[in-house]
Amino acid sequence: GDSVTQMEGPVTLSEEAFLTINCTYTATGYPSLFWYVQYPGEGLQLLLKATKADDKGSNKGFEATYRKETTSFHLEKGSVQVSDSAVYFCALSGQGAQKLVFGQGTRLTINP
Amino acid sequence: DADVTQTPRNRITKTGKRIMLECSQTKGHDRMYWYRQDPGLGLRLIYYSFDVKDINKGEISDGYSVSRQAQAKFSLSLESAIPNQTALYFCATGTSGLNEQFFGPGTRLTVL
């Protein structure tokens, strides 16, 4: 079945550091890919998405590119802020499935 | 006003008790979902409903039941709660043609 694997956390960085959170997936066909973010005490919010190969999703300085050849959707940000501290989830929606499959989440802490 | 609301936000109960978690949405979406979040496991799908007359089991439905009372309301019940059902529960909504989902703030359930 479909699955998503994220780099294990927790990840701790200093403010203004470069961030990469790795995400790889297994799916048949052409899934849609998502990054969701969960701030402390809140529900999940969609951060960005990509629906076809080579698409780049971007939002709030974060970017991720849909790489079908490596089945990856790594999340990057050039300069993180303390306010980016949260749990980040990579997810996919299989072609026509209308269900999300989540990775295990990566907790990110940014120190001032 | 929040588009997806969950009640209660926190609940502590005892083993063997019946518990109902409620979800309401004002987004007009036809699809609703219940997920469970455990540390290190991401979110796992419990049940989902594509319309009022359509209820489907997710990957971890054992010990849970649901009711779709109206398009805007989707309740999750634990008939006889057990300690390993202690978790954070999220409701989400979606609609056909839009493969992202929108999450409520979550209910933290503790079963003693």
PDB file of C-alpha atoms in Angstrom:
ATOM      1  CA  GLY A   1       0.000   0.000   0.000  1.00  0.00           C
ATOM      2  CA  ASP A   2       0.891   3.658  -0.119  1.00  0.00           C
ATOM      3  CA  SER A   3       3.331   4.920   2.499  1.00  0.00           C
ATOM      4  CA  VAL A   4       5.344   7.992   3.484  1.00  0.00           C
ATOM      5  CA  THR A   5       8.670   8.064   5.294  1.00  0.00           C
ATOM      6  CA  GLN A   6      10.057  11.204   6.903  1.00  0.00           C
ATOM      7  CA  MET A   7      13.405  11.892   8.477  1.00  0.00           C
ATOM      8  CA  GLU A   8      13.291  11.229  12.165  1.00  0.00           C
ATOM      9  CA  GLY A   9      13.315  14.074  14.579  1.00  0.00           C
ATOM     10  CA  PRO A  10      13.542  15.985  16.635  1.00  0.00           C
ATOM     11  CA  VAL A  11      15.449  18.575  14.640  1.00  0.00           C
ATOM     12  CA  THR A  12      16.951  21.557  16.454  1.00  0.00           C
ATOM     13  CA  LEU A  13      18.420  24.499  14.576  1.00  0.00           C
ATOM     14  CA  SER A  14      19.509  28.036  15.271  1.00  0.00           C
ATOM     15  CA  GLU A  15      17.606  30.974  13.857  1.00  0.00           C
ATOM     16  CA  GLU A  16      18.529  31.794  10.230  1.00  0.00           C
ATOM     17  CA  ALA A  17      19.853  28.284   9.587  1.00  0.00           C
ATOM     18  CA  PHE A  18      18.974  26.338   6.433  1.00  0.00           C
ATOM     19  CA  LEU A  19      16.330  23.669   6.888  1.00  0.00           C
ATOM     20  CA  THR A  20      15.787  20.402   5.061  1.00  0.00           C
ATOM     21  CA  ILE A  21      13.290  17.767   6.175  1.00  0.00           C
ATOM     22  CA  ASN A  22      13.449  14.678   3.989  1.00  0.00           C
ATOM     23  CA  CYS A  23      10.342  12.879   2.774  1.00  0.00           C
ATOM     24  CA  THR A  24      10.105   9.880   0.482  1.00  0.00           C
ATOM     25  CA  TYR A  25       7.022   8.001  -0.584  1.00  0.00           C
ATOM     26  CA  THR A  26       5.768   4.745  -2.060  1.00  0.00           C
ATOM     27  CA  ALA A  27       2.652   4.866  -4.183  1.00  0.00           C
ATOM     28  CA  THR A  28       1.224   3.579  -7.403  1.00  0.00           C
ATOM     29  CA  GLY A  29       0.405   6.003 -10.155  1.00  0.00           C
ATOM     30  CA  TYR A  30       0.708   9.718  -9.617  1.00  0.00           C
ATOM     31  CA  PRO A  31      -0.176  10.793  -6.077  1.00  0.00           C
ATOM     32  CA  SER A  32      -0.553  14.348  -4.858  1.00  0.00           C
ATOM     33  CA  LEU A  33       1.965  15.354  -2.191  1.00  0.00           C
ATOM     34  CA  PHE A  34       1.525  17.650   0.790  1.00  0.00           C
ATOM     35  CA  TRP A  35       3.329  19.198   3.710  1.00  0.00           C
ATOM     36  CA  TYR A  36       1.193  19.985   6.734  1.00  0.00           C
ATOM     37  CA  VAL A  37       2.351  21.918   9.804  1.00  0.00           C
ATOM     38  CA  GLN A  38       1.083  21.577  13.365  1.00  0.00           C
ATOM     39  CA  TYR A  39       1.855  24.448  15.707  1.00  0.00           C
ATOM     40  CA  PRO A  40       1.730  23.748  19.458  1.00  0.00           C
ATOM     41  CA  GLY A  41      -1.811  23.145  20.669  1.00  0.00           C
ATOM     42  CA  GLU A  42      -3.344  23.442  17.215  1.00  0.00           C
ATOM     43  CA  GLY A  43      -4.626  21.236  14.425  1.00  0.00           C
ATOM     44  CA  LEU A  44      -2.836  20.594  11.159  1.00  0.00           C
ATOM     45  CA  GLN A  45      -2.643  23.300   8.533  1.00  0.00           C
ATOM     46  CA  LEU A  46      -1.736  22.798   4.908  1.00  0.00           C
ATOM     47  CA  LEU A  47       1.674  24.363   4.286  1.00  0.00           C
ATOM     48  CA  LEU A  48       2.153  23.522   0.616  1.00  0.00           C
ATOM     49  CA  LYS A  49       1.301  20.931  -2.001  1.00  0.00           C
ATOM     50  CA  ALA A  50       2.254  19.604  -5.421  1.00  0.00           C
ATOM     51  CA  THR A  51       0.031  17.578  -7.683  1.00  0.00           C
ATOM     52  CA  LYS A  52       2.322  16.411 -10.480  1.00  0.00           C
ATOM     53  CA  ALA A  53       5.939  15.577 -11.136  1.00  0.00           C
ATOM     54  CA  ASP A  54       8.398  18.519 -11.107  1.00  0.00           C
ATOM     55  CA  ASP A  55       5.812  20.830  -9.511  1.00  0.00           C
ATOM     56  CA  LYS A  56       7.208  23.055  -6.779  1.00  0.00           C
ATOM     57  CA  GLY A  57       4.964  23.953  -3.879  1.00  0.00           C
ATOM     58  CA  SER A  58       5.855  27.044  -1.869  1.00  0.00           C
ATOM     59  CA  ASN A  59       4.467  29.043   1.040  1.00  0.00           C
ATOM     60  CA  LYS A  60       5.852  31.211   3.855  1.00  0.00           C
ATOM     61  CA  GLY A  61       9.405  30.762   2.557  1.00  0.00           C
ATOM     62  CA  PHE A  62       9.130  26.960   2.509  1.00  0.00           C
ATOM     63  CA  GLU A  63       9.531  24.997  -0.720  1.00  0.00           C
ATOM     64  CA  ALA A  64       9.254  21.384  -1.825  1.00  0.00           C
ATOM     65  CA  THR A  65       9.631  19.865  -5.288  1.00  0.00           C
ATOM     66  CA  TYR A  66       7.814  16.732  -6.445  1.00  0.00           C
ATOM     67  CA  ARG A  67      10.571  14.408  -7.673  1.00  0.00           C
ATOM     68  CA  LYS A  68       9.085  11.314  -9.231  1.00  0.00           C
ATOM     69  CA  GLU A  69      12.441   9.825 -10.201  1.00  0.00           C
ATOM     70  CA  THR A  70      13.528   9.740  -6.553  1.00  0.00           C
ATOM     71  CA  THR A  71       9.979   9.483  -5.097  1.00  0.00           C
ATOM     72  CA  SER A  72      10.783  12.416  -2.823  1.00  0.00           C
ATOM     73  CA  PHE A  73       9.215  15.673  -1.632  1.00  0.00           C
ATOM     74  CA  HIS A  74      11.811  17.252   0.657  1.00  0.00           C
ATOM     75  CA  LEU A  75      10.859  20.396   2.559  1.00  0.00           C
ATOM     76  CA  GLU A  76      13.360  23.288   2.535  1.00  0.00           C
ATOM     77  CA  LYS A  77      13.630  26.788   3.915  1.00  0.00           C
ATOM     78  CA  GLY A  78      16.591  29.065   3.489  1.00  0.00           C
ATOM     79  CA  SER A  79      16.440  30.907   6.806  1.00  0.00           C
ATOM     80  CA  VAL A  80      14.296  29.581   9.631  1.00  0.00           C
ATOM     81  CA  GLN A  81      12.730  31.643  12.388  1.00  0.00           C
ATOM     82  CA  VAL A  82      11.733  30.820  15.952  1.00  0.00           C
ATOM     83  CA  SER A  83       8.109  30.969  14.819  1.00  0.00           C
ATOM     84  CA  ASP A  84       8.738  27.993  12.502  1.00  0.00           C
ATOM     85  CA  SER A  85       8.995  25.702  15.530  1.00  0.00           C
ATOM     86  CA  ALA A  86       6.297  23.073  14.982  1.00  0.00           C
ATOM     87  CA  VAL A  87       5.703  19.498  13.881  1.00  0.00           C
ATOM     88  CA  TYR A  88       5.844  18.957  10.116  1.00  0.00           C
ATOM     89  CA  PHE A  89       4.019  16.129   8.361  1.00  0.00           C
ATOM     90  CA  CYS A  90       4.563  14.898   4.843  1.00  0.00           C
ATOM     91  CA  ALA A  91       1.507  13.244   3.293  1.00  0.00           C
ATOM     92  CA  LEU A  92       0.228  11.846   0.033  1.00  0.00           C
ATOM     93  CA  SER A  93      -3.145  11.331  -1.554  1.00  0.00           C
ATOM     94  CA  GLY A  94      -3.163   8.414  -3.917  1.00  0.00           C
ATOM     95  CA  GLN A  95      -4.470   8.928  -7.417  1.00  0.00           C
ATOM     96  CA  GLY A  96      -8.263   9.072  -7.080  1.00  0.00           C
ATOM     97  CA  ALA A  97      -8.125   7.910  -3.454  1.00  0.00           C
ATOM     98  CA  GLN A  98      -9.244  11.065  -1.628  1.00  0.00           C
ATOM     99  CA  LYS A  99      -7.530   9.760   1.493  1.00  0.00           C
ATOM    100  CA  LEU A 100      -4.355  11.086   3.030  1.00  0.00           C
ATOM    101  CA  VAL A 101      -1.473   8.882   4.132  1.00  0.00           C
ATOM    102  CA  PHE A 102       0.843  10.620   6.604  1.00  0.00           C
ATOM    103  CA  GLY A 103       4.451  10.265   7.565  1.00  0.00           C
ATOM    104  CA  GLN A 104       5.288  10.047  11.252  1.00  0.00           C
ATOM    105  CA  GLY A 105       5.986  13.765  11.635  1.00  0.00           C
ATOM    106  CA  THR A 106       9.183  15.682  12.372  1.00  0.00           C
ATOM    107  CA  ARG A 107       9.374  17.993  15.355  1.00  0.00           C
ATOM    108  CA  LEU A 108      11.363  21.141  14.569  1.00  0.00           C
ATOM    109  CA  THR A 109      12.680  23.496  17.244  1.00  0.00           C
ATOM    110  CA  ILE A 110      14.360  26.770  16.329  1.00  0.00           C
ATOM    111  CA  ASN A 111      16.493  28.432  18.981  1.00  0.00           C
ATOM    112  CA  PRO A 112      17.087  32.196  18.966  1.00  0.00           C
TER     113      PRO A 112
ATOM    114  CA  ASP B   1     -15.371  31.454  13.605  1.00  0.00           C
ATOM    115  CA  ALA B   2     -13.501  28.211  13.063  1.00  0.00           C
ATOM    116  CA  ASP B   3     -14.537  26.232   9.980  1.00  0.00           C
ATOM    117  CA  VAL B   4     -14.047  22.836  11.654  1.00  0.00           C
ATOM    118  CA  THR B   5     -14.844  22.557  15.341  1.00  0.00           C
ATOM    119  CA  GLN B   6     -14.389  19.660  17.726  1.00  0.00           C
ATOM    120  CA  THR B   7     -15.908  19.073  21.144  1.00  0.00           C
ATOM    121  CA  PRO B   8     -14.701  18.472  23.742  1.00  0.00           C
ATOM    122  CA  ARG B   9     -11.140  19.765  23.382  1.00  0.00           C
ATOM    123  CA  ASN B  10      -9.941  17.713  26.326  1.00  0.00           C
ATOM    124  CA  ARG B  11     -11.447  14.687  28.031  1.00  0.00           C
ATOM    125  CA  ILE B  12     -10.300  12.376  30.772  1.00  0.00           C
ATOM    126  CA  THR B  13     -12.273   9.198  31.280  1.00  0.00           C
ATOM    127  CA  LYS B  14     -11.986   5.753  32.811  1.00  0.00           C
ATOM    128  CA  THR B  15     -11.592   2.342  31.254  1.00  0.00           C
ATOM    129  CA  GLY B  16     -14.897   0.888  30.116  1.00  0.00           C
ATOM    130  CA  LYS B  17     -16.743   4.188  29.723  1.00  0.00           C
ATOM    131  CA  ARG B  18     -18.522   5.164  26.508  1.00  0.00           C
ATOM    132  CA  ILE B  19     -17.191   8.349  24.963  1.00  0.00           C
ATOM    133  CA  MET B  20     -18.418  10.453  22.043  1.00  0.00           C
ATOM    134  CA  LEU B  21     -16.305  13.017  20.246  1.00  0.00           C
ATOM    135  CA  GLU B  22     -18.129  15.459  18.019  1.00  0.00           C
ATOM    136  CA  CYS B  23     -17.116  17.321  14.893  1.00  0.00           C
ATOM    137  CA  SER B  24     -18.981  20.077  13.075  1.00  0.00           C
ATOM    138  CA  GLN B  25     -18.027  22.017   9.963  1.00  0.00           C
ATOM    139  CA  THR B  26     -19.246  25.114   8.200  1.00  0.00           C
ATOM    140  CA  LYS B  27     -17.164  24.639   5.056  1.00  0.00           C
ATOM    141  CA  GLY B  28     -19.959  22.903   3.156  1.00  0.00           C
ATOM    142  CA  HIS B  29     -17.710  19.936   2.419  1.00  0.00           C
ATOM    143  CA  ASP B  30     -19.235  16.550   1.718  1.00  0.00           C
ATOM    144  CA  ARG B  31     -16.332  14.458   3.013  1.00  0.00           C
ATOM    145  CA  MET B  32     -15.375  14.050   6.651  1.00  0.00           C
ATOM    146  CA  TYR B  33     -12.632  12.068   8.356  1.00  0.00           C
ATOM    147  CA  TRP B  34     -11.523  10.983  11.819  1.00  0.00           C
ATOM    148  CA  TYR B  35      -7.813  10.515  12.561  1.00  0.00           C
ATOM    149  CA  ARG B  36      -5.840   9.532  15.592  1.00  0.00           C
ATOM    150  CA  GLN B  37      -2.391  10.976  16.351  1.00  0.00           C
ATOM    151  CA  ASP B  38       0.144   9.144  18.472  1.00  0.00           C
ATOM    152  CA  PRO B  39       3.738  10.293  19.073  1.00  0.00           C
ATOM    153  CA  GLY B  40       6.081   8.937  16.405  1.00  0.00           C
ATOM    154  CA  LEU B  41       3.250   7.414  14.375  1.00  0.00           C
ATOM    155  CA  GLY B  42       1.836  10.392  12.551  1.00  0.00           C
ATOM    156  CA  LEU B  43      -1.889  10.432  11.879  1.00  0.00           C
ATOM    157  CA  ARG B  44      -3.803   7.262  11.215  1.00  0.00           C
ATOM    158  CA  LEU B  45      -7.255   7.133   9.625  1.00  0.00           C
ATOM    159  CA  ILE B  46     -10.038   5.678  11.784  1.00  0.00           C
ATOM    160  CA  TYR B  47     -13.176   6.245   9.681  1.00  0.00           C
ATOM    161  CA  TYR B  48     -14.222   8.403   6.778  1.00  0.00           C
ATOM    162  CA  SER B  49     -17.465   9.418   5.133  1.00  0.00           C
ATOM    163  CA  PHE B  50     -17.955  10.717   1.603  1.00  0.00           C
ATOM    164  CA  ASP B  51     -21.570  11.700   2.225  1.00  0.00           C
ATOM    165  CA  VAL B  52     -24.314  11.186   4.795  1.00  0.00           C
ATOM    166  CA  LYS B  53     -25.110   7.658   3.619  1.00  0.00           C
ATOM    167  CA  ASP B  54     -21.519   6.575   3.056  1.00  0.00           C
ATOM    168  CA  ILE B  55     -19.346   5.375   5.971  1.00  0.00           C
ATOM    169  CA  ASN B  56     -16.030   3.583   5.507  1.00  0.00           C
ATOM    170  CA  LYS B  57     -13.504   2.002   7.834  1.00  0.00           C
ATOM    171  CA  GLY B  58      -9.979   3.302   7.871  1.00  0.00           C
ATOM    172  CA  GLU B  59      -6.828   1.480   8.885  1.00  0.00           C
ATOM    173  CA  ILE B  60      -7.543   1.401  12.642  1.00  0.00           C
ATOM    174  CA  SER B  61     -11.342   1.201  13.079  1.00  0.00           C
ATOM    175  CA  ASP B  62     -11.444  -1.559  15.719  1.00  0.00           C
ATOM    176  CA  GLY B  63     -12.907  -0.265  18.992  1.00  0.00           C
ATOM    177  CA  TYR B  64     -14.474   2.784  17.320  1.00  0.00           C
ATOM    178  CA  SER B  65     -17.766   3.619  15.633  1.00  0.00           C
ATOM    179  CA  VAL B  66     -19.043   6.713  13.856  1.00  0.00           C
ATOM    180  CA  SER B  67     -22.260   8.464  12.979  1.00  0.00           C
ATOM    181  CA  ARG B  68     -22.818  11.016  10.204  1.00  0.00           C
ATOM    182  CA  GLN B  69     -25.851  12.844  11.539  1.00  0.00           C
ATOM    183  CA  ALA B  70     -25.867  15.456   8.793  1.00  0.00           C
ATOM    184  CA  GLN B  71     -23.524  16.707   6.110  1.00  0.00           C
ATOM    185  CA  ALA B  72     -21.985  19.051   8.670  1.00  0.00           C
ATOM    186  CA  LYS B  73     -21.700  16.652  11.614  1.00  0.00           C
ATOM    187  CA  PHE B  74     -19.591  13.534  12.115  1.00  0.00           C
ATOM    188  CA  SER B  75     -19.246  11.890  15.543  1.00  0.00           C
ATOM    189  CA  LEU B  76     -16.739   9.334  16.754  1.00  0.00           C
ATOM    190  CA  SER B  77     -17.645   6.937  19.575  1.00  0.00           C
ATOM    191  CA  LEU B  78     -15.573   4.699  21.764  1.00  0.00           C
ATOM    192  CA  GLU B  79     -18.044   2.118  23.047  1.00  0.00           C
ATOM    193  CA  SER B  80     -15.813   0.916  25.868  1.00  0.00           C
ATOM    194  CA  ALA B  81     -12.703   3.012  26.231  1.00  0.00           C
ATOM    195  CA  ILE B  82      -9.343   1.406  26.964  1.00  0.00           C
ATOM    196  CA  PRO B  83      -6.037   3.028  27.948  1.00  0.00           C
ATOM    197  CA  ASN B  84      -4.362   2.469  24.575  1.00  0.00           C
ATOM    198  CA  GLN B  85      -7.002   4.727  23.026  1.00  0.00           C
ATOM    199  CA  THR B  86      -5.349   7.623  24.803  1.00  0.00           C
ATOM    200  CA  ALA B  87      -4.377   9.916  21.940  1.00  0.00           C
ATOM    201  CA  LEU B  88      -5.053  13.154  20.111  1.00  0.00           C
ATOM    202  CA  TYR B  89      -8.059  12.850  17.779  1.00  0.00           C
ATOM    203  CA  PHE B  90      -8.559  15.029  14.732  1.00  0.00           C
ATOM    204  CA  CYS B  91     -11.547  15.569  12.504  1.00  0.00           C
ATOM    205  CA  ALA B  92     -10.980  16.743   8.942  1.00  0.00           C
ATOM    206  CA  THR B  93     -13.110  17.720   5.962  1.00  0.00           C
ATOM    207  CA  GLY B  94     -12.632  17.610   2.222  1.00  0.00           C
ATOM    208  CA  THR B  95     -14.511  17.681  -1.019  1.00  0.00           C
ATOM    209  CA  SER B  96     -14.394  15.840  -4.308  1.00  0.00           C
ATOM    210  CA  GLY B  97     -12.057  17.500  -6.751  1.00  0.00           C
ATOM    211  CA  LEU B  98     -10.013  19.086  -3.964  1.00  0.00           C
ATOM    212  CA  ASN B  99      -7.548  16.571  -2.612  1.00  0.00           C
ATOM    213  CA  GLU B 100      -6.417  18.516   0.433  1.00  0.00           C
ATOM    214  CA  GLN B 101      -8.113  18.254   3.807  1.00  0.00           C
ATOM    215  CA  PHE B 102      -8.942  20.815   6.472  1.00  0.00           C
ATOM    216  CA  PHE B 103      -8.427  19.898  10.100  1.00  0.00           C
ATOM    217  CA  GLY B 104     -10.131  20.745  13.357  1.00  0.00           C
ATOM    218  CA  PRO B 105      -8.147  21.747  16.464  1.00  0.00           C
ATOM    219  CA  GLY B 106      -8.166  18.248  17.932  1.00  0.00           C
ATOM    220  CA  THR B 107      -9.490  16.496  21.036  1.00  0.00           C
ATOM    221  CA  ARG B 108      -7.024  15.223  23.593  1.00  0.00           C
ATOM    222  CA  LEU B 109      -8.454  12.046  25.130  1.00  0.00           C
ATOM    223  CA  THR B 110      -6.972  10.336  28.155  1.00  0.00           C
ATOM    224  CA  VAL B 111      -8.281   6.944  29.251  1.00  0.00           C
ATOM    225  CA  LEU B 112      -7.230   5.961  32.751  1.00  0.00           C
TER     226      LEU B 112
END
